[in-house]
Amino acid sequence: MENNILDQFELPPDTDGTFKAKCRHCPALISGSLKIASNFKTHIKRKHREVLEIKETQQKTFSAKLTKFYQPTSSNKYHSNDVKQKMSTDALIMFIAGDILPLSIVDSPNFRHFVEKLDPKYQVPSRKHLSTKLLVEKASEVQNNLKEKMSLAKSVNLTIDLWSNRQMRAFMGITGHFIQDWTAHSVMLSCKCFKGKHTAESIRYEYEETLAVFEIADKISTIVTDNASNMVKAFKTSLPGFEDTTDDGDSGNDKPEDIDCFDENEDEFEHLPKHSRCYAHTLQLVIKDGLKDCTSHMCTVIAKASKIVNFVRRSIHASEMLETENQLQAANATRWNSQLTMIRSILKISEEKLNKVKSPVKLSSYERKILHELSLILDPFEYVTLLVKNYVSASLTFPVTLGIKHKVNQL
């Protein structure tokens, strides 16, 4: 303010200390200094008020322009049809959908502040607009792209799975696999909340509805599912009206006449999808059955290891004692290799240190040796399980089966 007031006066060459300055708007000489400019300010306010008002108006106008330049308002945000706005919104949708983030992130003040710093002109969509329009439009676009892509495929194989989350909500997923331009493609065709009883009829209905959406009913070659009875029943009969009355096991030649007739003309139905049971799931059942058939002593040792892990994970004191060690991993009922992971985590901790933990059960040296040998036996099974889950080709089943037999025979 003082500098602005002094601009209204003609200052002498020597401004050290007190000096007299002539007013630019009248002949008056005003005494003052650079440090104390109250006399100059008083003179302008009393004699030349209009000059001060003009300066204040100019300063406010400049400040408003500066604010508008650095802090954009809604009037100078991107238009909804602007290319930059559309590209940024599309990237935001893929970010949220790709990482399965909550839609409420767009309402977060911190997130909006972050976006504001990246691009002040970008308008972050509201949660309602995102859920009711933008995501719906993107889903339709992705579906149409997949539909067009799969229309060029000669044949499509499907993997179908039905599972429940921790809240006991059931979901059914259908993945399509096909080769195009000498490249294998895997695409998610459907992942829906599955309501009602998990009957074979309901599963079959969802399957046929998905095929109708993508118009690939005549291209399905093989359907792969787990060994659940409802899945097997849903895809065991390829034609409506033909009921398969044979047993799952070997029932000899006791088959109804209509089945015999169907077998004689089976070449006519070669185009129908074939059902195959998942190799990885079958391997898991083999291992679970094998562990059940172990001696009671082996089962006791595995149970001991599980109790130790559960105790450490629930005890603050025990967790602190093993803080510098690898974290103990608990087993779960869904995946067999979680037991192997649990056993390995136990063996990585020295016997001496593990015994210092005041667990209700202890592992002897002999029992640790049993767990070590069990882990050696299960190693090749885990390797194969991890290998086949990343591939959809059935060509792996023979070599990996022979490889497992070779490893087991060596042991």
mmCIF file of N, CA and C in Angstrom, residues 319-369:
data_model
loop_
_atom_site.group_PDB
_atom_site.id
_atom_site.type_symbol
_atom_site.label_atom_id
_atom_site.label_comp_id
_atom_site.label_asym_id
_atom_site.label_seq_id
_atom_site.Cartn_x
_atom_site.Cartn_y
_atom_site.Cartn_z
ATOM 1 N N SER A 319 3.164 -63.589 18.474
ATOM 2 C CA SER A 319 3.454 -62.885 17.217
ATOM 3 C C SER A 319 4.676 -61.989 17.366
ATOM 4 N N GLU A 320 4.811 -61.351 18.541
ATOM 5 C CA GLU A 320 5.979 -60.501 18.786
ATOM 6 C C GLU A 320 7.262 -61.317 18.848
ATOM 7 N N MET A 321 7.184 -62.520 19.431
ATOM 8 C CA MET A 321 8.360 -63.383 19.522
ATOM 9 C C MET A 321 8.857 -63.808 18.142
ATOM 10 N N LEU A 322 7.924 -63.974 17.204
ATOM 11 C CA LEU A 322 8.275 -64.427 15.847
ATOM 12 C C LEU A 322 8.227 -63.280 14.845
ATOM 13 N N GLU A 323 8.319 -62.052 15.352
ATOM 14 C CA GLU A 323 8.184 -60.879 14.486
ATOM 15 C C GLU A 323 9.261 -60.829 13.407
ATOM 16 N N THR A 324 10.470 -61.274 13.736
ATOM 17 C CA THR A 324 11.574 -61.232 12.770
ATOM 18 C C THR A 324 11.568 -62.422 11.816
ATOM 19 N N GLU A 325 10.691 -63.395 12.063
ATOM 20 C CA GLU A 325 10.614 -64.594 11.218
ATOM 21 C C GLU A 325 9.580 -64.396 10.113
ATOM 22 N N ASN A 326 9.555 -65.360 9.199
ATOM 23 C CA ASN A 326 8.517 -65.341 8.163
ATOM 24 C C ASN A 326 7.151 -65.560 8.800
ATOM 25 N N GLN A 327 6.162 -64.865 8.280
ATOM 26 C CA GLN A 327 4.823 -64.967 8.853
ATOM 27 C C GLN A 327 4.227 -66.348 8.621
ATOM 28 N N LEU A 328 3.618 -66.888 9.676
ATOM 29 C CA LEU A 328 2.958 -68.197 9.551
ATOM 30 C C LEU A 328 1.670 -68.051 8.754
ATOM 31 N N GLN A 329 1.457 -68.982 7.826
ATOM 32 C CA GLN A 329 0.291 -68.944 6.941
ATOM 33 C C GLN A 329 -0.728 -69.991 7.357
ATOM 34 N N ALA A 330 -1.981 -69.577 7.495
ATOM 35 C CA ALA A 330 -3.048 -70.506 7.877
ATOM 36 C C ALA A 330 -3.598 -71.212 6.646
ATOM 37 N N ALA A 331 -4.063 -72.431 6.842
ATOM 38 C CA ALA A 331 -4.671 -73.201 5.748
ATOM 39 C C ALA A 331 -6.151 -72.875 5.655
ATOM 40 N N ASN A 332 -6.730 -73.080 4.459
ATOM 41 C CA ASN A 332 -8.179 -72.925 4.307
ATOM 42 C C ASN A 332 -8.723 -74.141 3.567
ATOM 43 N N ALA A 333 -10.026 -74.305 3.671
ATOM 44 C CA ALA A 333 -10.649 -75.509 3.125
ATOM 45 C C ALA A 333 -10.806 -75.481 1.613
ATOM 46 N N THR A 334 -10.693 -74.303 1.007
ATOM 47 C CA THR A 334 -10.965 -74.168 -0.424
ATOM 48 C C THR A 334 -9.826 -74.691 -1.282
ATOM 49 N N ARG A 335 -8.580 -74.370 -0.926
ATOM 50 C CA ARG A 335 -7.423 -74.741 -1.747
ATOM 51 C C ARG A 335 -6.505 -75.680 -0.977
ATOM 52 N N TRP A 336 -6.207 -76.829 -1.576
ATOM 53 C CA TRP A 336 -5.386 -77.813 -0.894
ATOM 54 C C TRP A 336 -3.969 -77.291 -0.664
ATOM 55 N N ASN A 337 -3.422 -76.508 -1.613
ATOM 56 C CA ASN A 337 -2.037 -76.070 -1.468
ATOM 57 C C ASN A 337 -1.853 -75.056 -0.349
ATOM 58 N N SER A 338 -2.957 -74.570 0.243
ATOM 59 C CA SER A 338 -2.814 -73.711 1.418
ATOM 60 C C SER A 338 -2.248 -74.510 2.593
ATOM 61 N N GLN A 339 -2.534 -75.833 2.629
ATOM 62 C CA GLN A 339 -1.939 -76.675 3.668
ATOM 63 C C GLN A 339 -0.435 -76.800 3.468
ATOM 64 N N LEU A 340 -0.027 -76.903 2.213
ATOM 65 C CA LEU A 340 1.397 -76.978 1.911
ATOM 66 C C LEU A 340 2.084 -75.661 2.271
ATOM 67 N N THR A 341 1.443 -74.554 1.989
ATOM 68 C CA THR A 341 1.989 -73.241 2.356
ATOM 69 C C THR A 341 2.129 -73.125 3.866
ATOM 70 N N MET A 342 1.145 -73.637 4.595
ATOM 71 C CA MET A 342 1.192 -73.624 6.060
ATOM 72 C C MET A 342 2.369 -74.449 6.576
ATOM 73 N N ILE A 343 2.547 -75.641 6.003
ATOM 74 C CA ILE A 343 3.635 -76.519 6.435
ATOM 75 C C ILE A 343 4.990 -75.870 6.169
ATOM 76 N N ARG A 344 5.145 -75.262 5.009
ATOM 77 C CA ARG A 344 6.409 -74.600 4.686
ATOM 78 C C ARG A 344 6.702 -73.450 5.649
ATOM 79 N N SER A 345 5.668 -72.684 5.987
ATOM 80 C CA SER A 345 5.880 -71.549 6.893
ATOM 81 C C SER A 345 6.310 -72.022 8.278
ATOM 82 N N ILE A 346 5.821 -73.199 8.698
ATOM 83 C CA ILE A 346 6.237 -73.779 9.989
ATOM 84 C C ILE A 346 7.695 -74.205 9.928
ATOM 85 N N LEU A 347 8.078 -74.874 8.824
ATOM 86 C CA LEU A 347 9.430 -75.421 8.701
ATOM 87 C C LEU A 347 10.484 -74.324 8.555
ATOM 88 N N LYS A 348 10.091 -73.137 8.095
ATOM 89 C CA LYS A 348 11.056 -72.045 7.931
ATOM 90 C C LYS A 348 11.507 -71.472 9.272
ATOM 91 N N ILE A 349 10.733 -71.746 10.337
ATOM 92 C CA ILE A 349 11.101 -71.275 11.677
ATOM 93 C C ILE A 349 11.829 -72.396 12.401
ATOM 94 N N SER A 350 12.955 -72.082 13.010
ATOM 95 C CA SER A 350 13.766 -73.110 13.673
ATOM 96 C C SER A 350 12.982 -73.775 14.801
ATOM 97 N N GLU A 351 13.293 -75.034 15.049
ATOM 98 C CA GLU A 351 12.602 -75.801 16.081
ATOM 99 C C GLU A 351 12.779 -75.157 17.452
ATOM 100 N N GLU A 352 13.984 -74.667 17.714
ATOM 101 C CA GLU A 352 14.270 -74.054 19.014
ATOM 102 C C GLU A 352 13.407 -72.818 19.248
ATOM 103 N N LYS A 353 13.307 -71.967 18.240
ATOM 104 C CA LYS A 353 12.528 -70.735 18.390
ATOM 105 C C LYS A 353 11.033 -71.024 18.458
ATOM 106 N N LEU A 354 10.586 -72.018 17.682
ATOM 107 C CA LEU A 354 9.156 -72.346 17.675
ATOM 108 C C LEU A 354 8.733 -72.930 19.023
ATOM 109 N N ASN A 355 9.638 -73.662 19.660
ATOM 110 C CA ASN A 355 9.317 -74.276 20.959
ATOM 111 C C ASN A 355 9.213 -73.243 22.074
ATOM 112 N N LYS A 356 9.826 -72.059 21.863
ATOM 113 C CA LYS A 356 9.739 -71.010 22.880
ATOM 114 C C LYS A 356 8.355 -70.378 22.923
ATOM 115 N N VAL A 357 7.625 -70.534 21.832
ATOM 116 C CA VAL A 357 6.248 -70.041 21.805
ATOM 117 C C VAL A 357 5.387 -70.958 22.671
ATOM 118 N N LYS A 358 4.661 -70.377 23.587
ATOM 119 C CA LYS A 358 3.894 -71.178 24.545
ATOM 120 C C LYS A 358 2.599 -71.683 23.920
ATOM 121 N N SER A 359 2.767 -72.500 22.896
ATOM 122 C CA SER A 359 1.612 -73.093 22.226
ATOM 123 C C SER A 359 1.147 -74.320 23.002
ATOM 124 N N PRO A 360 -0.163 -74.615 22.981
ATOM 125 C CA PRO A 360 -0.668 -75.793 23.698
ATOM 126 C C PRO A 360 -0.133 -77.106 23.134
ATOM 127 N N VAL A 361 0.338 -77.091 21.881
ATOM 128 C CA VAL A 361 0.919 -78.308 21.284
ATOM 129 C C VAL A 361 2.313 -77.984 20.756
ATOM 130 N N LYS A 362 3.179 -78.992 20.700
ATOM 131 C CA LYS A 362 4.546 -78.840 20.209
ATOM 132 C C LYS A 362 4.816 -79.872 19.116
ATOM 133 N N LEU A 363 5.742 -79.536 18.238
ATOM 134 C CA LEU A 363 6.174 -80.467 17.198
ATOM 135 C C LEU A 363 7.533 -81.029 17.567
ATOM 136 N N SER A 364 7.630 -82.344 17.560
ATOM 137 C CA SER A 364 8.920 -82.979 17.840
ATOM 138 C C SER A 364 9.787 -82.951 16.583
ATOM 139 N N SER A 365 11.055 -83.314 16.739
ATOM 140 C CA SER A 365 11.970 -83.352 15.589
ATOM 141 C C SER A 365 11.489 -84.363 14.559
ATOM 142 N N TYR A 366 10.972 -85.490 15.035
ATOM 143 C CA TYR A 366 10.471 -86.524 14.127
ATOM 144 C C TYR A 366 9.262 -86.013 13.350
ATOM 145 N N GLU A 367 8.372 -85.265 14.024
ATOM 146 C CA GLU A 367 7.180 -84.739 13.363
ATOM 147 C C GLU A 367 7.540 -83.658 12.340
ATOM 148 N N ARG A 368 8.564 -82.868 12.634
ATOM 149 C CA ARG A 368 9.024 -81.890 11.660
ATOM 150 C C ARG A 368 9.589 -82.597 10.420
ATOM 151 N N LYS A 369 10.245 -83.737 10.650
ATOM 152 C CA LYS A 369 10.779 -84.506 9.525
ATOM 153 C C LYS A 369 9.638 -85.044 8.656
#
